[in-house]
PDB file of C-alpha atoms in Angstrom:
ATOM      1  CA  MET A 228      12.651  -2.558  33.283  1.00 58.00           C
ATOM      2  CA  LYS A 229       9.605  -4.684  32.278  1.00 56.00           C
ATOM      3  CA  LYS A 230       6.561  -2.441  33.230  1.00 54.00           C
ATOM      4  CA  GLN A 231       8.319  -0.208  30.674  1.00 54.00           C
ATOM      5  CA  ILE A 232       9.029  -2.969  27.564  1.00 51.00           C
ATOM      6  CA  LEU A 233       5.288  -3.725  28.616  1.00 43.00           C
ATOM      7  CA  LEU A 234       4.144  -0.350  28.027  1.00 46.00           C
ATOM      8  CA  ILE A 235       6.422  -0.041  24.908  1.00 50.00           C
ATOM      9  CA  ALA A 236       4.772  -3.310  23.794  1.00 46.00           C
ATOM     10  CA  ILE A 237       0.969  -2.207  24.143  1.00 50.00           C
ATOM     11  CA  SER A 238       1.978   1.103  22.543  1.00 49.00           C
ATOM     12  CA  ILE A 239       2.823   0.489  19.597  1.00 48.00           C
ATOM     13  CA  PHE A 240      -0.070  -2.381  19.511  1.00 50.00           C
ATOM     14  CA  TYR A 241      -2.102   0.857  20.394  1.00 48.00           C
ATOM     15  CA  ILE A 242      -0.466   3.009  17.318  1.00 47.00           C
ATOM     16  CA  ASN A 243      -0.643   0.371  15.219  1.00 46.00           C
ATOM     17  CA  THR A 244      -3.706  -0.597  15.060  1.00 47.00           C
ATOM     18  CA  TYR A 245      -4.748   2.812  14.733  1.00 46.00           C
ATOM     19  CA  ALA A 246      -2.879   3.142  11.667  1.00 44.00           C
ATOM     20  CA  GLN A 247      -5.022   0.127   9.915  1.00 49.00           C
ATOM     21  CA  GLU A 248      -8.677   2.192  11.338  1.00 68.00           C
ATOM     22  CA  ASN A 249      -7.250   5.451   9.339  1.00 93.00           C
ATOM     23  CA  ILE A 250      -7.463   3.742   6.058  1.00 98.00           C
ATOM     24  CA  LYS A 251     -10.394   2.364   4.986  1.00 98.00           C
ATOM     25  CA  TRP A 252      -8.342  -1.758   4.492  1.00 98.00           C
ATOM     26  CA  LEU A 253      -9.696  -3.487   1.649  1.00 98.00           C
ATOM     27  CA  GLY A 254      -9.683  -6.793   0.780  1.00 97.00           C
ATOM     28  CA  PHE A 255      -7.893  -7.063  -3.680  1.00 98.00           C
ATOM     29  CA  GLU A 256     -11.687  -8.598  -4.517  1.00 98.00           C
ATOM     30  CA  GLU A 257     -13.295  -6.014  -2.913  1.00 98.00           C
ATOM     31  CA  ALA A 258     -11.241  -3.122  -3.877  1.00 98.00           C
ATOM     32  CA  ILE A 259     -11.774  -4.410  -7.392  1.00 98.00           C
ATOM     33  CA  GLU A 260     -15.801  -5.786  -6.880  1.00 98.00           C
ATOM     34  CA  LEU A 261     -16.076  -2.252  -5.574  1.00 98.00           C
ATOM     35  CA  ASN A 262     -14.102  -0.081  -8.592  1.00 98.00           C
ATOM     36  CA  LYS A 263     -16.817  -1.321 -10.837  1.00 97.00           C
ATOM     37  CA  LYS A 264     -19.100   0.505  -9.896  1.00 97.00           C
ATOM     38  CA  ASN A 265     -17.210   2.710  -8.889  1.00 97.00           C
ATOM     39  CA  PRO A 266     -14.366   3.573 -10.843  1.00 97.00           C
ATOM     40  CA  LYS A 267     -10.679   4.643  -8.724  1.00 97.00           C
ATOM     41  CA  PRO A 268      -6.975   4.180  -8.063  1.00 98.00           C
ATOM     42  CA  ILE A 269      -6.318   2.094  -5.963  1.00 98.00           C
ATOM     43  CA  ILE A 270      -2.960   1.699  -4.113  1.00 98.00           C
ATOM     44  CA  VAL A 271      -1.893  -1.845  -2.915  1.00 98.00           C
ATOM     45  CA  ASP A 272       0.439  -2.338   0.294  1.00 98.00           C
ATOM     46  CA  VAL A 273       2.110  -5.405  -0.566  1.00 98.00           C
ATOM     47  CA  TYR A 274       3.838  -6.449   3.121  1.00 98.00           C
ATOM     48  CA  THR A 275       4.320  -9.275   4.392  1.00 98.00           C
ATOM     49  CA  ASP A 276       4.087 -10.473   8.218  1.00 96.00           C
ATOM     50  CA  TRP A 277       7.755  -9.692   9.380  1.00 97.00           C
ATOM     51  CA  CYS A 278       9.170  -7.204   7.477  1.00 98.00           C
ATOM     52  CA  GLY A 279      10.497  -4.257   9.779  1.00 98.00           C
ATOM     53  CA  TYR A 280      10.476  -1.337   7.931  1.00 98.00           C
ATOM     54  CA  CYS A 281       6.351  -2.774   7.010  1.00 98.00           C
ATOM     55  CA  LYS A 282       5.600  -2.036  10.601  1.00 98.00           C
ATOM     56  CA  LYS A 283       7.627   1.063  10.202  1.00 98.00           C
ATOM     57  CA  MET A 284       5.115   2.163   7.570  1.00 98.00           C
ATOM     58  CA  ASP A 285       2.284   1.371   9.344  1.00 97.00           C
ATOM     59  CA  LEU A 286       3.443   3.415  12.023  1.00 97.00           C
ATOM     60  CA  ASN A 287       4.787   6.119  11.000  1.00 97.00           C
ATOM     61  CA  THR A 288       3.213   6.567   7.448  1.00 98.00           C
ATOM     62  CA  TYR A 289      -0.358   5.152   7.144  1.00 98.00           C
ATOM     63  CA  SER A 290      -1.859   6.476  10.490  1.00 97.00           C
ATOM     64  CA  ASN A 291      -1.008   9.835   9.500  1.00 98.00           C
ATOM     65  CA  ILE A 292      -4.584  11.474   9.941  1.00 97.00           C
ATOM     66  CA  THR A 293      -3.903  13.076   5.956  1.00 97.00           C
ATOM     67  CA  ILE A 294      -2.115  10.641   4.628  1.00 98.00           C
ATOM     68  CA  GLY A 295      -5.128   8.634   5.336  1.00 98.00           C
ATOM     69  CA  GLU A 296      -7.463  10.829   4.787  1.00 98.00           C
ATOM     70  CA  TYR A 297      -5.895  11.373   1.037  1.00 98.00           C
ATOM     71  CA  ILE A 298      -6.229   8.129   0.476  1.00 98.00           C
ATOM     72  CA  ASN A 299      -9.528   7.239   1.636  1.00 98.00           C
ATOM     73  CA  LYS A 300     -10.876  10.465  -0.231  1.00 98.00           C
ATOM     74  CA  ASN A 301      -8.851   9.234  -3.635  1.00 98.00           C
ATOM     75  CA  PHE A 302      -8.282   5.932  -3.845  1.00 98.00           C
ATOM     76  CA  TYR A 303      -9.275   2.267  -2.360  1.00 98.00           C
ATOM     77  CA  ALA A 304      -6.449   1.360  -0.154  1.00 98.00           C
ATOM     78  CA  VAL A 305      -5.605  -2.515  -0.448  1.00 98.00           C
ATOM     79  CA  LYS A 306      -3.574  -4.537   1.752  1.00 98.00           C
ATOM     80  CA  LEU A 307      -2.048  -7.314  -0.180  1.00 98.00           C
ATOM     81  CA  ASP A 308       0.338 -10.133   2.251  1.00 98.00           C
ATOM     82  CA  GLY A 309       3.372 -10.929  -0.291  1.00 98.00           C
ATOM     83  CA  GLU A 310       2.897 -15.033   1.369  1.00 97.00           C
ATOM     84  CA  ASP A 311      -1.039 -14.788   1.730  1.00 97.00           C
ATOM     85  CA  LYS A 312      -2.004 -18.595   1.518  1.00 97.00           C
ATOM     86  CA  LYS A 313      -5.293 -17.855   0.893  1.00 97.00           C
ATOM     87  CA  ASP A 314      -6.740 -17.421  -2.940  1.00 97.00           C
ATOM     88  CA  ILE A 315      -7.805 -14.860  -4.698  1.00 97.00           C
ATOM     89  CA  VAL A 316      -9.848 -14.759  -8.151  1.00 96.00           C
ATOM     90  CA  PHE A 317      -8.342 -11.878 -11.240  1.00 96.00           C
ATOM     91  CA  ASN A 318      -9.517 -11.678 -13.995  1.00 94.00           C
ATOM     92  CA  ASP A 319     -10.601 -14.325 -14.320  1.00 93.00           C
ATOM     93  CA  HIS A 320      -7.193 -16.464 -13.576  1.00 95.00           C
ATOM     94  CA  THR A 321      -7.154 -18.092  -9.315  1.00 97.00           C
ATOM     95  CA  PHE A 322      -3.963 -16.920  -7.970  1.00 98.00           C
ATOM     96  CA  LYS A 323      -2.273 -19.286  -4.943  1.00 97.00           C
ATOM     97  CA  PHE A 324       0.533 -19.222  -2.897  1.00 97.00           C
ATOM     98  CA  GLN A 325       3.598 -20.672  -3.777  1.00 96.00           C
ATOM     99  CA  LYS A 326       5.791 -22.762  -1.736  1.00 95.00           C
ATOM    100  CA  GLU A 327       9.524 -21.995  -2.557  1.00 90.00           C
ATOM    101  CA  GLY A 328      11.936 -22.133  -0.240  1.00 87.00           C
ATOM    102  CA  ARG A 329      11.176 -21.438   3.590  1.00 88.00           C
ATOM    103  CA  ARG A 330       8.668 -19.629   3.081  1.00 91.00           C
ATOM    104  CA  GLY A 331       7.029 -19.186  -0.064  1.00 95.00           C
ATOM    105  CA  TYR A 332       5.158 -16.430  -1.591  1.00 96.00           C
ATOM    106  CA  HIS A 333       0.858 -15.287  -2.870  1.00 97.00           C
ATOM    107  CA  GLN A 334       1.135 -15.485  -7.354  1.00 98.00           C
ATOM    108  CA  LEU A 335      -0.678 -12.149  -7.489  1.00 98.00           C
ATOM    109  CA  ALA A 336       2.182 -10.103  -5.608  1.00 98.00           C
ATOM    110  CA  ALA A 337       4.989 -11.089  -7.267  1.00 97.00           C
ATOM    111  CA  THR A 338       2.595 -10.990 -10.594  1.00 97.00           C
ATOM    112  CA  LEU A 339       2.506  -7.335  -9.676  1.00 97.00           C
ATOM    113  CA  MET A 340       6.091  -6.583  -8.456  1.00 97.00           C
ATOM    114  CA  ASN A 341       7.286  -8.174 -11.512  1.00 96.00           C
ATOM    115  CA  GLY A 342       8.556 -11.653  -9.813  1.00 94.00           C
ATOM    116  CA  LYS A 343      10.681  -8.191  -8.104  1.00 95.00           C
ATOM    117  CA  MET A 344       9.858  -9.562  -4.449  1.00 95.00           C
ATOM    118  CA  SER A 345      11.189  -6.220  -1.918  1.00 96.00           C
ATOM    119  CA  TYR A 346       8.566  -5.467   1.214  1.00 98.00           C
ATOM    120  CA  PRO A 347       5.943  -3.522   0.859  1.00 98.00           C
ATOM    121  CA  THR A 348       6.121  -1.701  -2.281  1.00 98.00           C
ATOM    122  CA  THR A 349       3.604   0.245  -3.023  1.00 98.00           C
ATOM    123  CA  LEU A 350       1.731  -0.237  -6.062  1.00 98.00           C
ATOM    124  CA  PHE A 351      -0.907   2.181  -7.815  1.00 98.00           C
ATOM    125  CA  LEU A 352      -3.582   0.885 -10.413  1.00 98.00           C
ATOM    126  CA  SER A 353      -5.308   3.011 -12.367  1.00 97.00           C
ATOM    127  CA  GLU A 354      -9.381   2.646 -12.320  1.00 97.00           C
ATOM    128  CA  GLU A 355      -9.184   0.451 -15.268  1.00 97.00           C
ATOM    129  CA  VAL A 356      -7.202  -1.565 -12.446  1.00 97.00           C
ATOM    130  CA  GLU A 357      -3.655  -1.739 -15.218  1.00 97.00           C
ATOM    131  CA  LEU A 358      -0.344  -1.537 -12.938  1.00 97.00           C
ATOM    132  CA  ILE A 359       1.034   1.639 -13.470  1.00 98.00           C
ATOM    133  CA  ASP A 360       4.039   1.627 -10.742  1.00 98.00           C
ATOM    134  CA  ARG A 361       5.415   0.210  -8.924  1.00 98.00           C
ATOM    135  CA  ILE A 362       7.222   2.085  -5.203  1.00 98.00           C
ATOM    136  CA  PRO A 363       9.277  -0.930  -4.115  1.00 98.00           C
ATOM    137  CA  GLY A 364      10.901   0.394   0.049  1.00 98.00           C
ATOM    138  CA  TYR A 365       9.512   2.466   2.805  1.00 98.00           C
ATOM    139  CA  LEU A 366       8.085   5.495   1.837  1.00 98.00           C
ATOM    140  CA  ASN A 367       7.950   8.022   5.197  1.00 98.00           C
ATOM    141  CA  LYS A 368       4.588  10.493   5.302  1.00 98.00           C
ATOM    142  CA  GLU A 369       6.226  13.626   3.435  1.00 98.00           C
ATOM    143  CA  VAL A 370       7.718  11.150  -0.328  1.00 98.00           C
ATOM    144  CA  MET A 371       4.347   9.775  -0.526  1.00 98.00           C
ATOM    145  CA  GLU A 372       2.240  12.221  -0.200  1.00 98.00           C
ATOM    146  CA  LYS A 373       3.999  13.675  -3.146  1.00 98.00           C
ATOM    147  CA  VAL A 374       4.031   9.902  -4.801  1.00 98.00           C
ATOM    148  CA  LEU A 375      -0.554  10.345  -3.342  1.00 98.00           C
ATOM    149  CA  VAL A 376      -1.132  13.319  -5.411  1.00 98.00           C
ATOM    150  CA  TYR A 377       1.247  12.302  -8.328  1.00 98.00           C
ATOM    151  CA  PHE A 378      -1.146   9.170  -8.937  1.00 98.00           C
ATOM    152  CA  SER A 379      -4.790  10.314  -8.038  1.00 96.00           C
ATOM    153  CA  ASP A 380      -4.564  13.488 -10.132  1.00 96.00           C
ATOM    154  CA  GLU A 381      -2.830  11.544 -13.421  1.00 96.00           C
ATOM    155  CA  LEU A 382       0.224  13.952 -13.283  1.00 96.00           C
ATOM    156  CA  TYR A 383       2.831  10.779 -14.130  1.00 96.00           C
ATOM    157  CA  LYS A 384       0.549  11.392 -17.456  1.00 96.00           C
ATOM    158  CA  THR A 385       1.638  15.125 -18.387  1.00 96.00           C
ATOM    159  CA  LYS A 386       5.047  15.989 -15.479  1.00 96.00           C
ATOM    160  CA  LYS A 387       8.047  13.645 -14.910  1.00 96.00           C
ATOM    161  CA  TRP A 388       8.370  13.585 -10.528  1.00 97.00           C
ATOM    162  CA  ASP A 389      11.870  16.292 -10.540  1.00 96.00           C
ATOM    163  CA  GLU A 390       9.337  18.470 -12.437  1.00 96.00           C
ATOM    164  CA  PHE A 391       6.380  17.994 -10.385  1.00 96.00           C
ATOM    165  CA  ILE A 392       7.707  17.947  -6.709  1.00 96.00           C
ATOM    166  CA  LYS A 393       9.064  21.307  -7.672  1.00 95.00           C
ATOM    167  CA  ASP A 394       6.589  23.083  -7.492  1.00 91.00           C
ATOM    168  CA  PHE A 395       4.142  20.726  -4.657  1.00 96.00           C
ATOM    169  CA  LYS A 396       1.923  22.220  -1.889  1.00 96.00           C
ATOM    170  CA  SER A 397       2.540  20.069   1.201  1.00 96.00           C
ATOM    171  CA  ASN A 398      -0.315  19.464   3.826  1.00 95.00           C
ATOM    172  CA  LEU A 399       0.939  18.011   6.133  1.00 94.00           C
TER     173      LEU A 399
END
């Protein structure tokens, strides 16, 4: 029994490590700097260390090769810990960790999520670093693929979501 538990733990660690390596995750400030030189939309995965669905998204969605390649090609990818204690400077404002209750939250995450602290939340920012949309909750790879195409191809400007998914052809 102990060997099985150890094997499962090692497998989860390996898969989680692979999920992190599949996508070139950046810090928020790093993505903003890269975007100044070579503009691309930004995808922000807002997570916490204790969030089970955040870990599930790493294991089942972000670890997918097709999803990872698509994100790396079309976006700057940011992992933003909703409870990070490090200051982040954005638009000449320093966002800090705000102690509240047992844990607290990071002010940038709260600002981007409009105060609705739900994990995971996937945020999409335009090349101009303006918030396009927030998608709270777990996204499986099939839904994520559609969402990525919808935002990277700027189809949200010309098509309603329901219209878009009728004609969508998956590459998974």
